[in-house]
Short mmCIF file of C-alpha atoms and ligand atoms in Angstrom, two decimals:
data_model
loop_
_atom_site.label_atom_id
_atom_site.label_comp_id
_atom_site.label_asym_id
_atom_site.label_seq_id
_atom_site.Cartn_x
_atom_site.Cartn_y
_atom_site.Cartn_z
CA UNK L 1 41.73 -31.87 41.27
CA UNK L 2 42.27 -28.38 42.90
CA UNK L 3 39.40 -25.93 44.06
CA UNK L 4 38.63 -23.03 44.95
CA UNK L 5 38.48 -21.50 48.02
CA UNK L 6 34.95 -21.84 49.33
CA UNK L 7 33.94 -17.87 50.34
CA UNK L 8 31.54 -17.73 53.92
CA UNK L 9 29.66 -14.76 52.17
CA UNK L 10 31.12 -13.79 48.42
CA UNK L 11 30.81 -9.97 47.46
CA UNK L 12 33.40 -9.96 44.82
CA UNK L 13 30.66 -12.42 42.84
CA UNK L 14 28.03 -9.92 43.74
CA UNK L 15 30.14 -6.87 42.75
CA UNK L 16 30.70 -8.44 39.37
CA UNK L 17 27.05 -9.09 38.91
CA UNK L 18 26.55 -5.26 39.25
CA UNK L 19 29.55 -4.34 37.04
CA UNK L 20 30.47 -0.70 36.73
CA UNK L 21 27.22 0.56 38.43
CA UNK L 22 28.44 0.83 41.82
CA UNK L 23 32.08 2.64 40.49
CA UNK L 24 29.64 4.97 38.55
CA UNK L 25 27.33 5.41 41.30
CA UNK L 26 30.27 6.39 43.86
CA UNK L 27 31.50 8.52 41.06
CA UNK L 28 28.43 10.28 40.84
CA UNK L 29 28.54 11.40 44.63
CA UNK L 30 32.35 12.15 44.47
CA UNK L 31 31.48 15.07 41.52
CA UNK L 32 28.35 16.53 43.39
CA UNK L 33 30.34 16.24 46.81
CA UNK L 34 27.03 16.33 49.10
CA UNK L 35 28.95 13.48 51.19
CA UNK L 36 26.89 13.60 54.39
CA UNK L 37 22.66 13.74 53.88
CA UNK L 38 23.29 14.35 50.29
CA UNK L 39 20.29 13.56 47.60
CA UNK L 40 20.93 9.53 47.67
CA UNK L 41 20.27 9.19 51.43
CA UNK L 42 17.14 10.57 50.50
CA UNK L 43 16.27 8.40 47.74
CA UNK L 44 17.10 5.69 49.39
CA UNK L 45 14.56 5.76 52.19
CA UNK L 46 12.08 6.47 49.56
CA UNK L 47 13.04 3.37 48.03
CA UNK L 48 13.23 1.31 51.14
CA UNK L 49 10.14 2.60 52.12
CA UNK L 50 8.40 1.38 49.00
CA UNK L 51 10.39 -2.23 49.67
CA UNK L 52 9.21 -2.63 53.14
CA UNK L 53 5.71 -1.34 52.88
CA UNK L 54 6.58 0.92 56.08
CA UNK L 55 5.08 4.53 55.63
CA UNK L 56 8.82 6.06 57.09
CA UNK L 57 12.33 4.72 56.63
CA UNK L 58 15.37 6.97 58.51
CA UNK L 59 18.95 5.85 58.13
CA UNK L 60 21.68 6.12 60.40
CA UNK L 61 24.96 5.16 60.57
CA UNK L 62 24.92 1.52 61.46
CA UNK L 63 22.49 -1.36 63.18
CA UNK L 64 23.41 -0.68 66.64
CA UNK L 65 22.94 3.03 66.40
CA UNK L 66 19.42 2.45 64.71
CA UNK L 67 18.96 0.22 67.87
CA UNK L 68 19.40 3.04 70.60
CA UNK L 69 17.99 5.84 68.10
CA UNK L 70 14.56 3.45 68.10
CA UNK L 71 14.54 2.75 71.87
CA UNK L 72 15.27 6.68 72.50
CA UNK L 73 12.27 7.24 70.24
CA UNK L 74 10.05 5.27 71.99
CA UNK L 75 11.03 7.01 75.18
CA UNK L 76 12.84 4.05 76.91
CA UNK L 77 15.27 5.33 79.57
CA UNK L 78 16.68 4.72 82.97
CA UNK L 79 13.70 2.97 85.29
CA UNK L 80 12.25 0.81 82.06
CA UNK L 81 12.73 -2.35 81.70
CA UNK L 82 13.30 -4.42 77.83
CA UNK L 83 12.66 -7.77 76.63
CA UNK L 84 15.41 -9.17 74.96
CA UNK L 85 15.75 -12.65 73.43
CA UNK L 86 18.98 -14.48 75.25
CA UNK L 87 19.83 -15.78 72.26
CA UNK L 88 21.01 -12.85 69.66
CA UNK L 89 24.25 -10.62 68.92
CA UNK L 90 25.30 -8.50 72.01
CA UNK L 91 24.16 -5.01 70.10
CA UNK L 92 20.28 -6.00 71.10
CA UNK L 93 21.36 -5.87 74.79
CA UNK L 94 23.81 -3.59 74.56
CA UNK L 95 21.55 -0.52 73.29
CA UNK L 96 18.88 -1.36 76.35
CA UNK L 97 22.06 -0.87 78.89
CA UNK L 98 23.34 2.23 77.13
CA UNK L 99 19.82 4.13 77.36
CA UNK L 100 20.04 3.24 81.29
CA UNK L 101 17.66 0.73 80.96
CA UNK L 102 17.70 -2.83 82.03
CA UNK L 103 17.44 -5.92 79.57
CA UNK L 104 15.76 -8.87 80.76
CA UNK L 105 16.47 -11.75 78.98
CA UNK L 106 13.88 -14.32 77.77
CA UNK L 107 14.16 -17.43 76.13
CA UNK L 108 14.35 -18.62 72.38
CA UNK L 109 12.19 -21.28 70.99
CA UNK L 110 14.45 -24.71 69.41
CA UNK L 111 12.58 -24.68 66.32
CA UNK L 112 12.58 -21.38 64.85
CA UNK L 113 15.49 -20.41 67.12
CA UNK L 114 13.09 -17.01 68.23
CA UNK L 115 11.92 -15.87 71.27
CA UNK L 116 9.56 -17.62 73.19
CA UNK L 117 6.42 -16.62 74.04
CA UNK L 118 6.17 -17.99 77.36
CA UNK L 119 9.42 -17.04 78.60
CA UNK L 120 8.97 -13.28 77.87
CA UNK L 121 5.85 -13.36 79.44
CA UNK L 122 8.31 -15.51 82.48
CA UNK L 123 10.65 -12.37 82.01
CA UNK L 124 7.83 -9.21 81.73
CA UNK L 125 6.85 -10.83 85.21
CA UNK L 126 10.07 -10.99 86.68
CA UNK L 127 10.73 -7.39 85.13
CA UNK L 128 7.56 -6.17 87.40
CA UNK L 129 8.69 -7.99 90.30
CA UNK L 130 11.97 -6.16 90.96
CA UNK L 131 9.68 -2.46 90.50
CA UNK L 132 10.74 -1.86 86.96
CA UNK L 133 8.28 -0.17 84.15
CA UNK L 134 8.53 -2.79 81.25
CA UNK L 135 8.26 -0.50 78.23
CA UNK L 136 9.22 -2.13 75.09
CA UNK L 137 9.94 -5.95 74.00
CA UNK L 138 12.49 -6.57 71.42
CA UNK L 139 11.89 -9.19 68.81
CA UNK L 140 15.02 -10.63 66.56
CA UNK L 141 14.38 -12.11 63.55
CA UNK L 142 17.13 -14.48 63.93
CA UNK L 143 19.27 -16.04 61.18
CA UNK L 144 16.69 -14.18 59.05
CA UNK L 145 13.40 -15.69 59.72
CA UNK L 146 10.87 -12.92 61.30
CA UNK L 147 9.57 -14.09 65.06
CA UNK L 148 6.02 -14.51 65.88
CA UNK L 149 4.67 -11.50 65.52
CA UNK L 150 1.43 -12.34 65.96
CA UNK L 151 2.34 -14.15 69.99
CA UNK L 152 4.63 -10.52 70.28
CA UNK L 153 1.65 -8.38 69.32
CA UNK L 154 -0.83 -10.42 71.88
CA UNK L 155 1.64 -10.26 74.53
CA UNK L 156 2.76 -6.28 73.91
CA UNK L 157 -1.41 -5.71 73.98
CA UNK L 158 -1.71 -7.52 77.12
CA UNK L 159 0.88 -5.92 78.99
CA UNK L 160 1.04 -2.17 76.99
CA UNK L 161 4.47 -2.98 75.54
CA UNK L 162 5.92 -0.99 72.81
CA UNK L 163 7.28 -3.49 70.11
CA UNK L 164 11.07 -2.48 68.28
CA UNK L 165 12.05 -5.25 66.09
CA UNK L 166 15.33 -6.15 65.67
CA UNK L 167 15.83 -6.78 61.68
CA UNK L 168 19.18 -6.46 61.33
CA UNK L 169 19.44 -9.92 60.21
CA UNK L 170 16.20 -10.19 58.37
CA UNK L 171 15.81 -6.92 56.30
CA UNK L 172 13.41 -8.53 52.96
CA UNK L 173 11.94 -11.18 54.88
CA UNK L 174 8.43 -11.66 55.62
CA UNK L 175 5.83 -12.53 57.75
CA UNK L 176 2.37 -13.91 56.39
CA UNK L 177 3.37 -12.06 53.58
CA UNK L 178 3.76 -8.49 55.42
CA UNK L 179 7.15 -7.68 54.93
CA UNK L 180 9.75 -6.87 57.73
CA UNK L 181 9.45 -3.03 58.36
CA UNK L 182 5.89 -3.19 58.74
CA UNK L 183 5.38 -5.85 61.31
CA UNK L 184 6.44 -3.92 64.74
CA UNK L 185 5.98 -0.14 66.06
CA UNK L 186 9.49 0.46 65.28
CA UNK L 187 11.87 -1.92 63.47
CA UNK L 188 15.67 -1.75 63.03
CA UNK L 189 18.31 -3.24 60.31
CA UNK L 190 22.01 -2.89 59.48
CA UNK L 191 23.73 -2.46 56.27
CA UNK L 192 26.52 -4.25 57.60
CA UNK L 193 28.51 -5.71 54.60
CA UNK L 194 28.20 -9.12 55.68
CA UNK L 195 23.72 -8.95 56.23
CA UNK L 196 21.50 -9.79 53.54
CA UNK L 197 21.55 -5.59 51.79
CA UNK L 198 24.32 -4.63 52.83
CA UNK L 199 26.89 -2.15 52.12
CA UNK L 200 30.71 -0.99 51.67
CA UNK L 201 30.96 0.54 55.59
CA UNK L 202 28.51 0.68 58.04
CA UNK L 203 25.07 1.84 57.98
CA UNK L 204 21.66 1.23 59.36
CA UNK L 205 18.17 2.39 59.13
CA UNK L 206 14.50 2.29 61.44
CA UNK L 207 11.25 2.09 59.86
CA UNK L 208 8.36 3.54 61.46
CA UNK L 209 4.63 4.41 60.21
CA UNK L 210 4.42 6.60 62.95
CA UNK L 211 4.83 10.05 61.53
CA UNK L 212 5.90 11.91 65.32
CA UNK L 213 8.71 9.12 65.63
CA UNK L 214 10.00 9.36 62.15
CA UNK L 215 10.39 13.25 62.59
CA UNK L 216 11.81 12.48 66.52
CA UNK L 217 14.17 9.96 64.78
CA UNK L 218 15.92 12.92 61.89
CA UNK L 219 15.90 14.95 64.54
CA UNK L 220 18.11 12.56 66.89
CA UNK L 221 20.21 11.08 64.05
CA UNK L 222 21.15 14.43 63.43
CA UNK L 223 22.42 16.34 66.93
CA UNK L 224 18.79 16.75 67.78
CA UNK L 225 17.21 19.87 66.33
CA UNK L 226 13.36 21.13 66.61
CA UNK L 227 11.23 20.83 63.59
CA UNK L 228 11.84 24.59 63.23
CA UNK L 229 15.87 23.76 62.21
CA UNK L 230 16.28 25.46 65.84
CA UNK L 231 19.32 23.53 67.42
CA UNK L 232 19.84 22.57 71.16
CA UNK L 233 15.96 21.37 71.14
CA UNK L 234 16.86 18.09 72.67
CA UNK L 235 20.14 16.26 73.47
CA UNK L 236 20.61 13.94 69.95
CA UNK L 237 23.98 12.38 68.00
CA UNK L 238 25.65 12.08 65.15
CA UNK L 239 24.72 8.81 63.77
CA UNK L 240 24.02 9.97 59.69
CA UNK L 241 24.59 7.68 56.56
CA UNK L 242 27.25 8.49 54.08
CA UNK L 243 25.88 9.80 50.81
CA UNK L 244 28.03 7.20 49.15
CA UNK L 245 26.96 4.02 51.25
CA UNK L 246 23.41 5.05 50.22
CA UNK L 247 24.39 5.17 46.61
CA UNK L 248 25.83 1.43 46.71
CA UNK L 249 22.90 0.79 48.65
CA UNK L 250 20.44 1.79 45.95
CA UNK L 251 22.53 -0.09 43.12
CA UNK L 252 22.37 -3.68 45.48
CA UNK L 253 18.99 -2.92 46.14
CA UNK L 254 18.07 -3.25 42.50
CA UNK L 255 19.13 -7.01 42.67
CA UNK L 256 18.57 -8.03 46.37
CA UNK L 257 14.87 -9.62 45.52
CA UNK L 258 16.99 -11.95 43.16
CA UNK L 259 19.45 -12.50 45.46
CA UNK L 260 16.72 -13.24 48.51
CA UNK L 261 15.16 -15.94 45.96
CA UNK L 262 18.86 -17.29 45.38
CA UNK L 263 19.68 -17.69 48.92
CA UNK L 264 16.40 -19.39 49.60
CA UNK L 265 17.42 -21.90 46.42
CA UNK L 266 20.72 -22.88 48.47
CA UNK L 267 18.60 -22.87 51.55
CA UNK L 268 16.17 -25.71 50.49
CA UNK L 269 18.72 -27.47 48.70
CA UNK L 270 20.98 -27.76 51.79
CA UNK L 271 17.77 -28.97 53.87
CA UNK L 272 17.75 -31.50 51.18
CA UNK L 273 20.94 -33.35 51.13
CA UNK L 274 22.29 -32.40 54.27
CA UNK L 275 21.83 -35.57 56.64
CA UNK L 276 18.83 -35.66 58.78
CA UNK L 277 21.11 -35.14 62.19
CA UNK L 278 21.91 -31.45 61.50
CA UNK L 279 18.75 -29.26 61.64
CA UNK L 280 18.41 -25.79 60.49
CA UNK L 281 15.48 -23.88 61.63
CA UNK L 282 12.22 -24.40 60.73
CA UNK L 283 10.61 -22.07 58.79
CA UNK L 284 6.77 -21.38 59.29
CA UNK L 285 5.15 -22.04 55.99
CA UNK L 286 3.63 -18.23 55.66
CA UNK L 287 7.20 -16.85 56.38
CA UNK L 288 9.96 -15.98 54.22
CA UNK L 289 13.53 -16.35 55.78
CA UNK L 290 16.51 -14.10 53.73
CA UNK L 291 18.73 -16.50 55.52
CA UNK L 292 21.49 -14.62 56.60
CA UNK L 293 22.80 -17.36 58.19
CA UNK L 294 22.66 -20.83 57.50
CA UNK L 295 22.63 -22.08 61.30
CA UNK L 296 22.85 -25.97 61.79
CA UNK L 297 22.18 -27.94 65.18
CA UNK L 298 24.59 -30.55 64.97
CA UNK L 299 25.10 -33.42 66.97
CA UNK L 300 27.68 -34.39 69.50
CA UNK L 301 30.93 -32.26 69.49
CA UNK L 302 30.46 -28.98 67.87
CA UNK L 303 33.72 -27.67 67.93
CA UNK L 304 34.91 -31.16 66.39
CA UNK L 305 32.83 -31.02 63.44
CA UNK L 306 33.02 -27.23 62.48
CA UNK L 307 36.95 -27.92 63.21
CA UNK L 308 36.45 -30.95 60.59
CA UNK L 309 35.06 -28.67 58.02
CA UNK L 310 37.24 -25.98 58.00
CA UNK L 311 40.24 -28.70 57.56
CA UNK L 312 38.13 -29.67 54.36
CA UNK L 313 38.19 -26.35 53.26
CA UNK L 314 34.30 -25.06 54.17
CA UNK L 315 34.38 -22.17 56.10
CA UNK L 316 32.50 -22.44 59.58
CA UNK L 317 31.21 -19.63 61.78
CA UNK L 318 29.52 -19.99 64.84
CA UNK L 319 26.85 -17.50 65.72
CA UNK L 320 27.18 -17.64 69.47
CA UNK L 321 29.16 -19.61 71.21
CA UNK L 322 27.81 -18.20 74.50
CA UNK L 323 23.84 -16.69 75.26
CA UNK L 324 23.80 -13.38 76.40
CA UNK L 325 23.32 -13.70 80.03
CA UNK L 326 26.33 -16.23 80.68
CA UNK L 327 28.51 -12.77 79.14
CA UNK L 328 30.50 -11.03 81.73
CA UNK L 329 28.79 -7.57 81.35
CA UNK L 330 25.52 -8.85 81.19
CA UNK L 331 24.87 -11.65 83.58
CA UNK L 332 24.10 -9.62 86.16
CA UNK L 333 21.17 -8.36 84.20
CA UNK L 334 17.76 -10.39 85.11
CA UNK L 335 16.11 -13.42 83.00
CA UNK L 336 12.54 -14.93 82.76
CA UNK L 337 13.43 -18.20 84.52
CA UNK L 338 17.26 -19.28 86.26
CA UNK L 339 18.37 -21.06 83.21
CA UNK L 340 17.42 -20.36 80.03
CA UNK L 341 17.21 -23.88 78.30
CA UNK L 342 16.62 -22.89 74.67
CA UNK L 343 19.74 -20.32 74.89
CA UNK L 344 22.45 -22.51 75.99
CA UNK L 345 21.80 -25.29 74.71
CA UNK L 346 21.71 -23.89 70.84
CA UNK L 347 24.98 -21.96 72.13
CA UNK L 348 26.86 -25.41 72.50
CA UNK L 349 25.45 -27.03 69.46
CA UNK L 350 25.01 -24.84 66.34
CA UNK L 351 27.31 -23.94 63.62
CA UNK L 352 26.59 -21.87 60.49
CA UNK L 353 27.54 -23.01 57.11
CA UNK L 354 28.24 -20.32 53.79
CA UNK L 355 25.38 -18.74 52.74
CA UNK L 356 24.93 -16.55 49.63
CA UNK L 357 23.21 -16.01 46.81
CA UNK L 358 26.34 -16.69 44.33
CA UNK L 359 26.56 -20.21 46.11
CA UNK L 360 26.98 -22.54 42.73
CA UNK L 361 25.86 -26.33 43.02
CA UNK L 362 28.77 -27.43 42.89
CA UNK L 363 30.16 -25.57 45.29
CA UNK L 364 27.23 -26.52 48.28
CA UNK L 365 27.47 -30.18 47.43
CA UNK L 366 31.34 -29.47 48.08
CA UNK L 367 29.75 -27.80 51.90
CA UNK L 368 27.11 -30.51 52.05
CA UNK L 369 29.72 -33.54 51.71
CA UNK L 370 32.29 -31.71 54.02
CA UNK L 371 29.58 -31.41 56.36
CA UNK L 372 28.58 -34.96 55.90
CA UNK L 373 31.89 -36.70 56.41
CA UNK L 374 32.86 -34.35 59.71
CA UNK L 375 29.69 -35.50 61.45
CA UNK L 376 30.32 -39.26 60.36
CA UNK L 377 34.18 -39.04 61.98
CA UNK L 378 33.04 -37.21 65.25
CA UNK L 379 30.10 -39.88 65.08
CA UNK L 380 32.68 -42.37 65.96
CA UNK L 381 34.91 -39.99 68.34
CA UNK L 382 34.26 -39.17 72.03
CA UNK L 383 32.01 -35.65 72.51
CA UNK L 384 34.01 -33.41 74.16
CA UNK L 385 32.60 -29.73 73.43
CA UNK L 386 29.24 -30.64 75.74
CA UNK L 387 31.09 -32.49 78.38
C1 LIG F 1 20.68 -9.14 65.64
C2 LIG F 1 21.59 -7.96 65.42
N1 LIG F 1 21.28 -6.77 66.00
C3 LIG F 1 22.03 -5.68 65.83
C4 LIG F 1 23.17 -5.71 65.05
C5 LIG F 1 24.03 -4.49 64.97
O1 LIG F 1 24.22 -4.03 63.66
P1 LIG F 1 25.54 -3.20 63.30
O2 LIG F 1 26.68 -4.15 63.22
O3 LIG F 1 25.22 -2.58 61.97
O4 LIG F 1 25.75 -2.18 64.35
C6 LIG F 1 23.53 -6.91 64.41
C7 LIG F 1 24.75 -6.98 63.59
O5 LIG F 1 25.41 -7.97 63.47
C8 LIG F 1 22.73 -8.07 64.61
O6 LIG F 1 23.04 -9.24 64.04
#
């Protein structure tokens, strides 16, 4: 019997869910022509606003941008330091390091795969003791599953922290039922085709209820004018979303809380057949994971098993093969303790399996025996990736 290709993430099954509304939408921006800022842009933060519960919603032009338009909001610059999970996608890091300030990596937890409490209080110590100004810690909601918000809230009170989440991965999630956008001073996502919403291009937005940052935050997005319209108030960028990724935005938006239910049916059906040696992350009972990815710990040799899948035909990512602070830019940046246990040792050992909300049964039990078989065979072959 011959199948199909198994798809990692599949938008041409979403795209013929929405039929001709996103050609019509695009069509509808090409004949009023307000391509940059036009009237979608606009009713999309509305709309996302209304989603997330958060009183303002700004987009920009992608995840990392929203990243560095947040911490430049909150005032972070050269002299501050930021707590960053080790564990994440380089564009956490990367915006603390472009604003001239320092990241100081803390550990993640091997449950939920977020940061750990007591290593960023480790790394805000560490911060202090080489003279810097800790300013701001930066929660990721990793794989999709919001962090402990209620440990980051204690610790930012403790120590006067400013709190930026970083939802790029997590955008309709949510936390004892407060939904992501609401849960941190300032929180970030991207519209990066492959995340949960996302779109044909880049794009990104920041959600704030503070009224003074969301009018800081147009104003930076945007070359970085006074509220007047007066230009050359401060220095700012061009980081603005395109009238037509908004548009497709608005049209996936009308079906992403059926898609977030969808992904969590895969997700619970995988954590049911899959054999008990791979582990996903657990999620706390009050949270809601979008599941972005679907990260496995597996057993023995990593690279054997995901190498054993894709010769099945499942697709296998691996989100990251390395933590932050063993990368060549950024290990000369500080962490909470010398190693950072948690971090490297999910780096050599997870492996993320398709995840979507077009994901037939069929189709996972295909993933789910695929994955079943390749940890059986490495079972009985020498580890090698963790030598
Ligand atoms: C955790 C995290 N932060 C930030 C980003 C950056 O988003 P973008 O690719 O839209 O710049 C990503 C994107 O993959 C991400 O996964």
């Amino acid at each position: 019997m011959s199948h199909s290709t198994i798809e990692f993430i599949d938008l041409a099954a979403q795209r013929k869910r929405l039929g001709p509304q996103i050609e019509q939408a695009i069509a509808r921006v090409l004949d009023h022509g307000r391509f940059v800022l036009g009237p979608e842009v606009g009713e999309l933060e509305a709309r996302l606003q209304t989603f997330s519960g958060a009183r303002h919603c700004v987009t920009c032009a992608n995840g990392t941008d929203a990243l560095e338009l947040g911490l430049a909001a909150l005032g972070v610059g050269p002299g501050d330091a930021v707590i960053v999970p080790a564990f994440t996608y380089l564009a956490t890091a990367e915006a603390v390091v472009r604003l001239g300030a320092t990241p100081v990596f803390a550990d993640v937890d091997q449950t939920s795969f977020n940061m750990c409490g007591d290593s960023a209080e480790a790394a805000i110590g560490v911060a202090k003791g080489l003279g810097l100004n800790v300013r701001c810690i930066i929660p990721v909601d990793l794989f999709g599953q919001p962090a402990d918000y209620d440990m980051i809230g204690r610790l930012a009170e403790k120590h006067g922290l400013k709190v930026l989440a970083d939802a790029a991965q997590s955008f309709g999630a949510s936390w004892r039922g407060r939904k992501v956008g609401s849960l941190a001073d300032v929180t970030i996502t991207s519209f990066y085709p492959s995340k949960p919403l996302g779109c044909y291009g880049d794009g990104g937005a920041v959600f704030t209820d503070d009224p003074e940052i969301a009018s800081l935050l147009r104003s930076l997005r945007n070359h970085g004018p006074a509220d007047s319209g007066a230009i050359g108030e401060r220095i700012g960028r061009n980081s603005r979303l395109d009238t037509i990724q908004a548009a497709i935005l608005l049209e996936k938006l009308s079906i992403f809380e059926s898609e977030i239910e969808a992904r969590n049916t895969v997700a619970r059906r995988y954590a049911e057949r899959l054999p008990r040696s791979v582990v996903a992350p657990t999620v706390h009972q009050e949270n809601l994971s979008v599941w972005a990815q679907y990260t496995l710990k597996v057993p023995g040799d990593r690279n054997a098993i995901a190498a054993a899948c894709r010769a099945s035909g499942t697709p296998i990512a691996v989100h990251y093969t390395a933590p932050l602070h063993w990368l060549p830019t950024y290990k000369r940046f500080p962490t909470a303790t010398p190693r950072l246990a948690g971090a490297e040792q999910l780096s050599t050992c997870v492996m993320s399996l398709p995840m979507h909300g077009y994901l037939d049964e069929a189709t996972q039990d295909r993933v789910i025996d695929a994955v079943r078989r390749a940890v059986d065979s490495c079972a009985q072959s020498p580890s090698k990736a963790n030598a």
